Amino acid sequence: MKIHFVTGATGFVGKYLTNALLEKGESVWIMVRPQGNASAETRAKEAFHDYLAKWPRTFRVVEGDIMIENLGVADDLARELENQEVVFWHLAASLSFASENRADVQKTNYTGTVNVVNFANRIATKFMHMSTAYVCGNLSTFKENELYRGQKFRNHYEKSKFKAEKYVRDNCKLSHIIFRPSVIIGDAYRGKAEGCTFGYYRYMFMFHFFKKQVVKALQKNDFLSFCLRSLGTRYDAKNDTLTMPVLAIPYPKNRHIDLITVDYVVESMIRLYEKNLSNITVHLTHHNPPKFNFMLQAVLSDLGYQRTKLIPVPAWIFKAFIKSLYFFVVPIRKYTKSVMWYVPYFTDPCHFERSVASNHLENPPEISRELVTRINKYAKENILDHIEI
């Protein structure tokens, strides 16, 4: 029997992958670790209640932890897997950029991958590894068959994923594929991004939060409210629109942001696996990434901002502006710091060569205004109010 064994199934991409494999009639085993007072079984029932009911024969939850040798998988279960055709999908990772989490990120992304590869070498027939396009570090161009070109890493997340990918390349004895996605957003058809509160959504939250604070200020009828109204600030509660004629937002001119929808990522991963390709690395990036100002204008419009001015500035001025927010707007300093982590991904973008993707995959969906509207609508209704400063 063929079994797809998935780590990181409770994450954003992992859940999409698990669902897609099950919909294709595959048998899927996911590994879930206990967390706090919640057992693996409890966590699985909360996250996968519908799956357990819909696919009782082909969906199975296994308790384990990538931080433990042999992943903490019971010996009898490991022996059972050894006698099956196992396709191992390793998606578990820490996405934190926070400096205080440096040790945990290194341990999860590198040490965890070491344990996973060693276990997969024992029980699996194929290995699928989720890396990131940003193992490129500060390089301006990057090919799929490249890994180290003397790049400097902009954070410990990039470095940990680089080391993990290198370990896979050097030590995985199985036929394997390494996937390198760029910035993943919701799916192209519904905009759904269940469980995703990072990356693109952190930036969108900044404007969502600002709007809420302005609306609160207008409702207090104090001196600040008087000043805002004197400057033409108005809130239309019926249409949820905020008019701020004096609001001017800088953006880095002539820059793009490499966004890719989660459904394209997952469909591409499965398609490449089904093509029986071996020992390749593929950039799951966009062939025509959107301009940053296009995305910024869409976010503002979809959040209900009206008459807002966008000012193109050199990338270095934009970086300075974000840093000034960190130093001078103290109440949201913690949040601004998290925004700063992502600034290099659109102020200093990399051009990703896509030879494998071009030869074996269709181009991803264009990041059209209609697609962005769906992404933003889902975020506004389901994500933004759950992001913490």
mmCIF file of C-alpha atoms in Angstrom:
data_model
loop_
_atom_site.group_PDB
_atom_site.id
_atom_site.type_symbol
_atom_site.label_atom_id
_atom_site.label_comp_id
_atom_site.label_asym_id
_atom_site.label_seq_id
_atom_site.Cartn_x
_atom_site.Cartn_y
_atom_site.Cartn_z
ATOM 1 C CA MET A 1 0.000 0.000 0.000
ATOM 2 C CA LYS A 2 1.196 3.531 -0.766
ATOM 3 C CA ILE A 3 1.185 5.971 2.141
ATOM 4 C CA HIS A 4 1.831 9.701 2.044
ATOM 5 C CA PHE A 5 3.453 10.612 5.356
ATOM 6 C CA VAL A 6 3.224 14.359 6.089
ATOM 7 C CA THR A 7 4.914 16.538 8.717
ATOM 8 C CA GLY A 8 3.609 20.065 9.280
ATOM 9 C CA ALA A 9 0.081 19.056 8.280
ATOM 10 C CA THR A 10 -1.463 21.426 10.822
ATOM 11 C CA GLY A 11 0.194 24.397 9.097
ATOM 12 C CA PHE A 12 -1.099 26.619 6.309
ATOM 13 C CA VAL A 13 0.377 24.729 3.330
ATOM 14 C CA GLY A 14 0.369 21.358 5.068
ATOM 15 C CA LYS A 15 -3.367 21.339 5.527
ATOM 16 C CA TYR A 16 -3.932 22.200 1.857
ATOM 17 C CA LEU A 17 -1.559 19.417 0.799
ATOM 18 C CA THR A 18 -3.234 16.876 3.070
ATOM 19 C CA ASN A 19 -6.663 17.759 1.726
ATOM 20 C CA ALA A 20 -5.483 17.647 -1.904
ATOM 21 C CA LEU A 21 -3.905 14.211 -1.501
ATOM 22 C CA LEU A 22 -7.008 12.833 0.202
ATOM 23 C CA GLU A 23 -9.252 14.262 -2.518
ATOM 24 C CA LYS A 24 -7.162 12.319 -5.040
ATOM 25 C CA GLY A 25 -7.934 9.101 -3.199
ATOM 26 C CA GLU A 26 -4.504 8.727 -1.581
ATOM 27 C CA SER A 27 -3.835 7.330 1.880
ATOM 28 C CA VAL A 28 -2.402 10.054 4.090
ATOM 29 C CA TRP A 29 -0.792 9.727 7.489
ATOM 30 C CA ILE A 30 0.004 12.978 9.265
ATOM 31 C CA MET A 31 2.381 13.356 12.172
ATOM 32 C CA VAL A 32 1.157 15.586 15.000
ATOM 33 C CA ARG A 33 3.045 16.400 18.174
ATOM 34 C CA PRO A 34 1.534 17.080 21.590
ATOM 35 C CA GLN A 35 1.526 20.791 22.458
ATOM 36 C CA GLY A 36 1.164 22.112 25.962
ATOM 37 C CA ASN A 37 -1.653 20.223 27.665
ATOM 38 C CA ALA A 38 -3.136 19.102 24.357
ATOM 39 C CA SER A 39 -2.311 15.605 23.175
ATOM 40 C CA ALA A 40 -1.620 14.840 19.534
ATOM 41 C CA GLU A 41 -5.030 13.177 19.315
ATOM 42 C CA THR A 42 -6.789 16.238 20.766
ATOM 43 C CA ARG A 43 -5.000 18.597 18.397
ATOM 44 C CA ALA A 44 -5.819 16.361 15.433
ATOM 45 C CA LYS A 45 -9.511 16.189 16.339
ATOM 46 C CA GLU A 46 -9.671 19.982 16.571
ATOM 47 C CA ALA A 47 -7.820 20.639 13.318
ATOM 48 C CA PHE A 48 -9.005 17.664 11.268
ATOM 49 C CA HIS A 49 -12.438 16.777 12.587
ATOM 50 C CA ASP A 50 -13.991 16.832 9.119
ATOM 51 C CA TYR A 51 -11.143 14.808 7.642
ATOM 52 C CA LEU A 52 -11.498 12.040 10.222
ATOM 53 C CA ALA A 53 -15.185 11.782 9.414
ATOM 54 C CA LYS A 54 -14.859 12.070 5.638
ATOM 55 C CA TRP A 55 -11.874 9.755 5.126
ATOM 56 C CA PRO A 56 -11.930 7.265 8.030
ATOM 57 C CA ARG A 57 -10.039 4.607 6.040
ATOM 58 C CA THR A 58 -7.432 6.685 4.244
ATOM 59 C CA PHE A 59 -6.603 9.352 6.845
ATOM 60 C CA ARG A 60 -4.580 8.531 9.937
ATOM 61 C CA VAL A 61 -2.957 10.582 12.676
ATOM 62 C CA VAL A 62 0.398 9.501 14.079
ATOM 63 C CA GLU A 63 1.845 10.970 17.259
ATOM 64 C CA GLY A 64 5.424 12.127 16.836
ATOM 65 C CA ASP A 65 7.868 15.006 17.027
ATOM 66 C CA ILE A 66 10.561 15.969 14.527
ATOM 67 C CA MET A 67 12.780 17.069 17.420
ATOM 68 C CA ILE A 68 13.129 13.474 18.605
ATOM 69 C CA GLU A 69 15.339 10.819 17.041
ATOM 70 C CA ASN A 70 13.224 8.559 14.813
ATOM 71 C CA LEU A 71 10.584 11.272 15.309
ATOM 72 C CA GLY A 72 9.319 9.507 18.411
ATOM 73 C CA VAL A 73 7.410 7.082 16.195
ATOM 74 C CA ALA A 74 6.700 3.756 17.946
ATOM 75 C CA ASP A 75 8.901 0.874 16.771
ATOM 76 C CA ASP A 76 5.974 -1.291 15.668
ATOM 77 C CA LEU A 77 4.571 1.574 13.582
ATOM 78 C CA ALA A 78 7.985 2.252 12.033
ATOM 79 C CA ARG A 79 8.248 -1.428 11.061
ATOM 80 C CA GLU A 80 4.786 -1.236 9.513
ATOM 81 C CA LEU A 81 5.893 1.750 7.426
ATOM 82 C CA GLU A 82 9.039 -0.071 6.306
ATOM 83 C CA ASN A 83 6.841 -2.632 4.593
ATOM 84 C CA GLN A 84 4.853 -0.019 2.641
ATOM 85 C CA GLU A 85 5.556 2.375 -0.228
ATOM 86 C CA VAL A 86 6.009 5.596 1.720
ATOM 87 C CA VAL A 87 6.188 9.053 0.149
ATOM 88 C CA PHE A 88 7.532 11.397 2.816
ATOM 89 C CA TRP A 89 6.459 15.069 2.704
ATOM 90 C CA HIS A 90 8.431 17.263 5.102
ATOM 91 C CA LEU A 91 6.695 20.609 5.630
ATOM 92 C CA ALA A 92 7.129 21.166 9.373
ATOM 93 C CA ALA A 93 9.076 24.350 10.080
ATOM 94 C CA SER A 94 9.274 27.418 12.272
ATOM 95 C CA LEU A 95 8.563 30.634 10.354
ATOM 96 C CA SER A 96 9.568 33.002 13.155
ATOM 97 C CA PHE A 97 11.936 35.863 12.316
ATOM 98 C CA ALA A 98 12.120 37.087 15.928
ATOM 99 C CA SER A 99 15.676 37.187 17.261
ATOM 100 C CA GLU A 100 14.580 35.790 20.613
ATOM 101 C CA ASN A 101 13.405 32.646 18.813
ATOM 102 C CA ARG A 102 16.699 32.114 16.981
ATOM 103 C CA ALA A 103 17.634 28.921 18.852
ATOM 104 C CA ASP A 104 14.184 27.356 18.425
ATOM 105 C CA VAL A 105 14.103 28.200 14.702
ATOM 106 C CA GLN A 106 17.543 26.648 14.185
ATOM 107 C CA LYS A 107 16.539 23.567 16.132
ATOM 108 C CA THR A 108 13.200 23.101 14.380
ATOM 109 C CA ASN A 109 14.286 23.856 10.835
ATOM 110 C CA TYR A 110 17.725 22.268 10.808
ATOM 111 C CA THR A 111 17.900 19.675 13.590
ATOM 112 C CA GLY A 112 14.307 18.676 12.851
ATOM 113 C CA THR A 113 15.168 18.159 9.187
ATOM 114 C CA VAL A 114 18.205 16.047 10.141
ATOM 115 C CA ASN A 115 15.938 13.768 12.188
ATOM 116 C CA VAL A 116 13.326 13.652 9.432
ATOM 117 C CA VAL A 117 15.819 12.782 6.667
ATOM 118 C CA ASN A 118 17.413 10.046 8.766
ATOM 119 C CA PHE A 119 14.018 8.542 9.559
ATOM 120 C CA ALA A 120 12.828 8.857 5.956
ATOM 121 C CA ASN A 121 15.979 7.117 4.706
ATOM 122 C CA ARG A 122 14.904 4.177 6.849
ATOM 123 C CA ILE A 123 11.200 3.890 6.035
ATOM 124 C CA ALA A 124 10.414 5.822 2.828
ATOM 125 C CA THR A 125 10.843 5.414 -0.920
ATOM 126 C CA LYS A 126 10.591 9.092 -1.920
ATOM 127 C CA PHE A 127 11.231 12.358 -0.097
ATOM 128 C CA MET A 128 9.576 15.746 -0.701
ATOM 129 C CA HIS A 129 11.124 18.702 1.121
ATOM 130 C CA MET A 130 9.656 22.172 1.588
ATOM 131 C CA SER A 131 12.423 24.759 1.509
ATOM 132 C CA THR A 132 12.030 28.442 0.559
ATOM 133 C CA ALA A 133 13.096 30.571 -2.385
ATOM 134 C CA TYR A 134 14.746 32.858 0.150
ATOM 135 C CA VAL A 135 17.689 30.570 0.785
ATOM 136 C CA CYS A 136 18.979 33.016 -1.863
ATOM 137 C CA GLY A 137 19.670 35.485 0.957
ATOM 138 C CA ASN A 138 20.712 38.850 -0.449
ATOM 139 C CA LEU A 139 21.411 37.647 -4.010
ATOM 140 C CA SER A 140 19.685 39.490 -6.853
ATOM 141 C CA THR A 141 19.443 36.406 -9.115
ATOM 142 C CA PHE A 142 19.189 32.743 -8.191
ATOM 143 C CA LYS A 143 18.982 29.500 -10.156
ATOM 144 C CA GLU A 144 17.157 26.340 -9.118
ATOM 145 C CA ASN A 145 20.296 24.206 -9.229
ATOM 146 C CA GLU A 146 22.232 26.679 -7.047
ATOM 147 C CA LEU A 147 22.419 26.717 -3.289
ATOM 148 C CA TYR A 148 25.473 28.545 -1.944
ATOM 149 C CA ARG A 149 26.929 31.478 -3.882
ATOM 150 C CA GLY A 150 28.389 33.429 -1.003
ATOM 151 C CA GLN A 151 25.053 35.032 -0.124
ATOM 152 C CA LYS A 152 24.471 36.739 3.196
ATOM 153 C CA PHE A 153 21.321 35.708 5.004
ATOM 154 C CA ARG A 154 19.000 38.463 6.133
ATOM 155 C CA ASN A 155 17.654 36.563 9.132
ATOM 156 C CA HIS A 156 18.128 33.307 11.012
ATOM 157 C CA TYR A 157 15.071 31.779 9.312
ATOM 158 C CA GLU A 158 16.763 31.981 5.901
ATOM 159 C CA LYS A 159 19.986 30.548 7.294
ATOM 160 C CA SER A 160 18.234 27.654 9.027
ATOM 161 C CA LYS A 161 16.338 26.744 5.845
ATOM 162 C CA PHE A 162 19.580 26.950 3.848
ATOM 163 C CA LYS A 163 21.295 24.533 6.235
ATOM 164 C CA ALA A 164 18.277 22.213 6.141
ATOM 165 C CA GLU A 165 18.213 22.168 2.339
ATOM 166 C CA LYS A 166 21.954 21.470 2.234
ATOM 167 C CA TYR A 167 21.472 18.524 4.587
ATOM 168 C CA VAL A 168 18.766 17.100 2.326
ATOM 169 C CA ARG A 169 20.984 17.464 -0.745
ATOM 170 C CA ASP A 170 23.987 15.872 0.967
ATOM 171 C CA ASN A 171 22.349 13.127 3.026
ATOM 172 C CA CYS A 172 18.989 12.082 1.592
ATOM 173 C CA LYS A 173 19.454 8.630 0.029
ATOM 174 C CA LEU A 174 16.015 8.657 -1.564
ATOM 175 C CA SER A 175 14.694 10.085 -4.788
ATOM 176 C CA HIS A 176 13.775 13.585 -3.680
ATOM 177 C CA ILE A 177 12.352 16.929 -4.773
ATOM 178 C CA ILE A 178 13.069 20.235 -3.048
ATOM 179 C CA PHE A 179 10.376 22.911 -3.339
ATOM 180 C CA ARG A 180 11.231 26.598 -2.999
ATOM 181 C CA PRO A 181 8.110 28.784 -2.815
ATOM 182 C CA SER A 182 8.203 32.571 -2.538
ATOM 183 C CA VAL A 183 5.631 34.516 -0.445
ATOM 184 C CA ILE A 184 2.533 32.319 -0.222
ATOM 185 C CA ILE A 185 -0.927 33.886 -0.095
ATOM 186 C CA GLY A 186 -4.473 32.455 -0.130
ATOM 187 C CA ASP A 187 -5.894 30.338 -2.909
ATOM 188 C CA ALA A 188 -6.728 31.911 -6.239
ATOM 189 C CA TYR A 189 -10.407 30.934 -6.316
ATOM 190 C CA ARG A 190 -11.701 31.676 -2.822
ATOM 191 C CA GLY A 191 -8.880 33.727 -1.338
ATOM 192 C CA LYS A 192 -8.834 31.289 1.569
ATOM 193 C CA ALA A 193 -5.703 31.298 3.724
ATOM 194 C CA GLU A 194 -6.719 29.351 6.803
ATOM 195 C CA GLY A 195 -4.216 29.719 9.622
ATOM 196 C CA CYS A 196 -1.983 32.210 7.791
ATOM 197 C CA THR A 197 -1.168 35.318 9.857
ATOM 198 C CA PHE A 198 2.312 36.094 8.519
ATOM 199 C CA GLY A 199 3.990 37.581 5.439
ATOM 200 C CA TYR A 200 1.577 39.513 3.222
ATOM 201 C CA TYR A 201 -1.101 39.491 5.927
ATOM 202 C CA ARG A 202 1.155 41.253 8.436
ATOM 203 C CA TYR A 203 1.416 44.229 6.078
ATOM 204 C CA MET A 204 -2.287 44.252 5.391
ATOM 205 C CA PHE A 205 -2.939 44.213 9.131
ATOM 206 C CA MET A 206 -0.916 47.429 9.557
ATOM 207 C CA PHE A 207 -3.493 49.396 7.557
ATOM 208 C CA HIS A 208 -6.413 47.508 9.114
ATOM 209 C CA PHE A 209 -5.145 48.410 12.592
ATOM 210 C CA PHE A 210 -4.496 52.063 11.656
ATOM 211 C CA LYS A 211 -8.001 52.431 10.286
ATOM 212 C CA LYS A 212 -9.547 51.025 13.467
ATOM 213 C CA GLN A 213 -7.536 53.478 15.595
ATOM 214 C CA VAL A 214 -8.582 56.456 13.466
ATOM 215 C CA VAL A 215 -12.241 55.428 13.627
ATOM 216 C CA LYS A 216 -12.015 55.113 17.420
ATOM 217 C CA ALA A 217 -10.429 58.548 17.628
ATOM 218 C CA LEU A 218 -13.190 60.108 15.506
ATOM 219 C CA GLN A 219 -15.834 58.637 17.779
ATOM 220 C CA LYS A 220 -14.426 60.202 20.962
ATOM 221 C CA ASN A 221 -15.265 63.801 20.023
ATOM 222 C CA ASP A 222 -12.126 65.118 21.748
ATOM 223 C CA PHE A 223 -9.325 67.409 20.559
ATOM 224 C CA LEU A 224 -7.766 64.678 18.388
ATOM 225 C CA SER A 225 -11.139 64.030 16.802
ATOM 226 C CA PHE A 226 -11.529 67.750 16.106
ATOM 227 C CA CYS A 227 -8.099 67.887 14.454
ATOM 228 C CA LEU A 228 -8.802 64.840 12.283
ATOM 229 C CA ARG A 229 -12.150 66.239 11.147
ATOM 230 C CA SER A 230 -10.582 69.634 10.453
ATOM 231 C CA LEU A 231 -8.186 67.872 8.082
ATOM 232 C CA GLY A 232 -11.083 66.305 6.207
ATOM 233 C CA THR A 233 -11.068 62.885 7.861
ATOM 234 C CA ARG A 234 -14.450 61.182 7.624
ATOM 235 C CA TYR A 235 -15.731 57.690 8.388
ATOM 236 C CA ASP A 236 -18.785 56.289 6.600
ATOM 237 C CA ALA A 237 -20.006 53.468 8.856
ATOM 238 C CA LYS A 238 -22.614 52.299 6.352
ATOM 239 C CA ASN A 239 -20.000 51.577 3.686
ATOM 240 C CA ASP A 240 -17.083 51.081 6.116
ATOM 241 C CA THR A 241 -14.968 53.641 4.264
ATOM 242 C CA LEU A 242 -12.411 56.032 5.692
ATOM 243 C CA THR A 243 -11.573 59.280 3.871
ATOM 244 C CA MET A 244 -8.233 60.859 4.829
ATOM 245 C CA PRO A 245 -7.197 63.509 2.281
ATOM 246 C CA VAL A 246 -3.965 64.309 4.152
ATOM 247 C CA LEU A 247 -2.775 60.711 4.410
ATOM 248 C CA ALA A 248 0.271 60.151 2.186
ATOM 249 C CA ILE A 249 1.949 56.744 2.156
ATOM 250 C CA PRO A 250 5.434 56.215 0.702
ATOM 251 C CA TYR A 251 6.289 53.059 -1.200
ATOM 252 C CA PRO A 252 9.498 51.806 -2.846
ATOM 253 C CA LYS A 253 9.275 52.724 -6.517
ATOM 254 C CA ASN A 254 9.957 50.209 -9.262
ATOM 255 C CA ARG A 255 9.801 47.276 -6.878
ATOM 256 C CA HIS A 256 7.752 44.100 -7.070
ATOM 257 C CA ILE A 257 6.769 41.441 -4.561
ATOM 258 C CA ASP A 258 6.872 37.771 -5.481
ATOM 259 C CA LEU A 259 3.497 36.368 -4.402
ATOM 260 C CA ILE A 260 2.246 32.868 -5.167
ATOM 261 C CA THR A 261 -1.134 31.313 -4.329
ATOM 262 C CA VAL A 262 -1.269 28.319 -2.023
ATOM 263 C CA ASP A 263 -3.322 26.218 -4.446
ATOM 264 C CA TYR A 264 -0.660 26.673 -7.142
ATOM 265 C CA VAL A 265 2.061 25.649 -4.682
ATOM 266 C CA VAL A 266 0.248 22.479 -3.618
ATOM 267 C CA GLU A 267 -0.897 21.499 -7.116
ATOM 268 C CA SER A 268 2.654 21.980 -8.386
ATOM 269 C CA MET A 269 4.142 19.869 -5.601
ATOM 270 C CA ILE A 270 1.777 17.005 -6.353
ATOM 271 C CA ARG A 271 2.231 17.296 -10.114
ATOM 272 C CA LEU A 272 6.018 17.174 -9.859
ATOM 273 C CA TYR A 273 5.789 14.151 -7.551
ATOM 274 C CA GLU A 274 3.474 12.413 -10.023
ATOM 275 C CA LYS A 275 5.934 13.048 -12.858
ATOM 276 C CA ASN A 276 8.366 10.811 -10.958
ATOM 277 C CA LEU A 277 11.147 13.396 -11.169
ATOM 278 C CA SER A 278 14.218 12.730 -9.097
ATOM 279 C CA ASN A 279 16.744 14.845 -7.188
ATOM 280 C CA ILE A 280 15.634 18.243 -8.454
ATOM 281 C CA THR A 281 14.979 21.654 -6.935
ATOM 282 C CA VAL A 282 12.137 23.819 -8.221
ATOM 283 C CA HIS A 283 11.315 27.488 -7.691
ATOM 284 C CA LEU A 284 7.599 27.834 -7.015
ATOM 285 C CA THR A 285 7.749 31.548 -7.700
ATOM 286 C CA HIS A 286 5.845 33.886 -9.989
ATOM 287 C CA HIS A 287 6.904 34.477 -13.587
ATOM 288 C CA ASN A 288 5.321 37.945 -13.474
ATOM 289 C CA PRO A 289 5.290 39.206 -9.874
ATOM 290 C CA PRO A 290 3.075 42.251 -9.236
ATOM 291 C CA LYS A 291 4.397 45.731 -8.559
ATOM 292 C CA PHE A 292 4.389 46.716 -4.908
ATOM 293 C CA ASN A 293 2.337 49.868 -5.509
ATOM 294 C CA PHE A 294 -0.359 47.785 -7.254
ATOM 295 C CA MET A 295 -0.683 45.570 -4.169
ATOM 296 C CA LEU A 296 -0.592 48.557 -1.807
ATOM 297 C CA GLN A 297 -3.348 50.372 -3.682
ATOM 298 C CA ALA A 298 -5.470 47.212 -3.714
ATOM 299 C CA VAL A 299 -5.044 46.716 0.031
ATOM 300 C CA LEU A 300 -6.016 50.298 0.814
ATOM 301 C CA SER A 301 -9.035 50.211 -1.477
ATOM 302 C CA ASP A 302 -10.268 46.856 -0.169
ATOM 303 C CA LEU A 303 -9.927 48.046 3.420
ATOM 304 C CA GLY A 304 -12.079 51.073 2.639
ATOM 305 C CA TYR A 305 -9.506 53.856 2.397
ATOM 306 C CA GLN A 306 -10.451 56.727 0.104
ATOM 307 C CA ARG A 307 -8.474 59.665 -1.316
ATOM 308 C CA THR A 308 -5.187 58.302 0.016
ATOM 309 C CA LYS A 309 -2.018 59.486 -1.722
ATOM 310 C CA LEU A 310 0.775 57.077 -2.636
ATOM 311 C CA ILE A 311 4.251 58.551 -2.963
ATOM 312 C CA PRO A 312 6.995 56.662 -4.822
ATOM 313 C CA VAL A 313 10.382 56.937 -3.084
ATOM 314 C CA PRO A 314 13.766 55.212 -3.429
ATOM 315 C CA ALA A 315 13.998 51.932 -1.530
ATOM 316 C CA TRP A 316 16.443 53.362 1.025
ATOM 317 C CA ILE A 317 14.035 56.157 1.943
ATOM 318 C CA PHE A 318 11.226 53.641 2.385
ATOM 319 C CA LYS A 319 13.433 51.572 4.713
ATOM 320 C CA ALA A 320 14.227 54.708 6.698
ATOM 321 C CA PHE A 321 10.514 55.508 6.944
ATOM 322 C CA ILE A 322 9.705 52.069 8.392
ATOM 323 C CA LYS A 323 12.569 52.402 10.877
ATOM 324 C CA SER A 324 11.279 55.803 11.937
ATOM 325 C CA LEU A 325 7.902 54.236 12.717
ATOM 326 C CA TYR A 326 9.690 51.752 14.948
ATOM 327 C CA PHE A 327 11.572 54.407 16.898
ATOM 328 C CA PHE A 328 8.883 57.087 17.186
ATOM 329 C CA VAL A 329 5.536 55.243 17.315
ATOM 330 C CA VAL A 330 6.169 53.417 20.561
ATOM 331 C CA PRO A 331 2.709 51.840 21.147
ATOM 332 C CA ILE A 332 3.048 49.649 18.058
ATOM 333 C CA ARG A 333 6.840 49.141 18.218
ATOM 334 C CA LYS A 334 6.594 45.376 18.614
ATOM 335 C CA TYR A 335 4.362 45.109 15.572
ATOM 336 C CA THR A 336 6.463 47.524 13.493
ATOM 337 C CA LYS A 337 9.505 45.386 14.257
ATOM 338 C CA SER A 338 7.723 42.363 12.786
ATOM 339 C CA VAL A 339 6.874 44.403 9.666
ATOM 340 C CA MET A 340 10.534 45.381 9.290
ATOM 341 C CA TRP A 341 11.494 41.714 8.991
ATOM 342 C CA TYR A 342 9.694 41.473 5.660
ATOM 343 C CA VAL A 343 10.871 44.757 4.120
ATOM 344 C CA PRO A 344 13.854 43.223 2.207
ATOM 345 C CA TYR A 345 11.523 40.900 0.311
ATOM 346 C CA PHE A 346 10.167 43.777 -1.739
ATOM 347 C CA THR A 347 12.805 46.505 -1.400
ATOM 348 C CA ASP A 348 15.578 44.131 -2.550
ATOM 349 C CA PRO A 349 13.772 41.426 -4.548
ATOM 350 C CA CYS A 350 15.517 38.506 -6.206
ATOM 351 C CA HIS A 351 14.918 37.290 -9.753
ATOM 352 C CA PHE A 352 14.305 33.539 -9.545
ATOM 353 C CA GLU A 353 15.192 31.409 -12.549
ATOM 354 C CA ARG A 354 12.386 28.901 -13.208
ATOM 355 C CA SER A 355 13.745 26.273 -15.624
ATOM 356 C CA VAL A 356 12.231 23.237 -13.905
ATOM 357 C CA ALA A 357 8.950 25.038 -13.291
ATOM 358 C CA SER A 358 8.788 26.205 -16.919
ATOM 359 C CA ASN A 359 9.500 22.717 -18.274
ATOM 360 C CA HIS A 360 7.070 20.804 -16.081
ATOM 361 C CA LEU A 361 4.414 23.198 -14.806
ATOM 362 C CA GLU A 362 1.944 25.734 -16.086
ATOM 363 C CA ASN A 363 2.455 29.345 -15.106
ATOM 364 C CA PRO A 364 0.826 30.358 -11.830
ATOM 365 C CA PRO A 365 -2.371 32.457 -11.878
ATOM 366 C CA GLU A 366 -1.784 36.108 -12.666
ATOM 367 C CA ILE A 367 -2.028 38.321 -9.602
ATOM 368 C CA SER A 368 -4.963 40.237 -11.045
ATOM 369 C CA ARG A 369 -7.096 42.829 -9.282
ATOM 370 C CA GLU A 370 -9.942 40.296 -9.051
ATOM 371 C CA LEU A 371 -7.674 37.712 -7.430
ATOM 372 C CA VAL A 372 -6.313 40.235 -4.944
ATOM 373 C CA THR A 373 -9.865 41.284 -4.070
ATOM 374 C CA ARG A 374 -10.681 37.692 -3.118
ATOM 375 C CA ILE A 375 -7.479 37.408 -1.081
ATOM 376 C CA ASN A 376 -8.178 40.662 0.763
ATOM 377 C CA LYS A 377 -11.850 39.920 1.338
ATOM 378 C CA TYR A 378 -11.023 36.620 3.030
ATOM 379 C CA ALA A 379 -8.304 38.290 5.099
ATOM 380 C CA LYS A 380 -10.642 41.066 6.214
ATOM 381 C CA GLU A 381 -13.355 38.605 7.242
ATOM 382 C CA ASN A 382 -11.239 35.820 8.737
ATOM 383 C CA ILE A 383 -7.634 36.801 9.477
ATOM 384 C CA LEU A 384 -6.914 40.421 10.360
ATOM 385 C CA ASP A 385 -8.833 40.561 13.647
ATOM 386 C CA HIS A 386 -6.869 37.517 14.848
ATOM 387 C CA ILE A 387 -3.415 39.025 14.327
ATOM 388 C CA GLU A 388 -1.795 40.340 17.486
ATOM 389 C CA ILE A 389 0.434 43.405 17.712
#
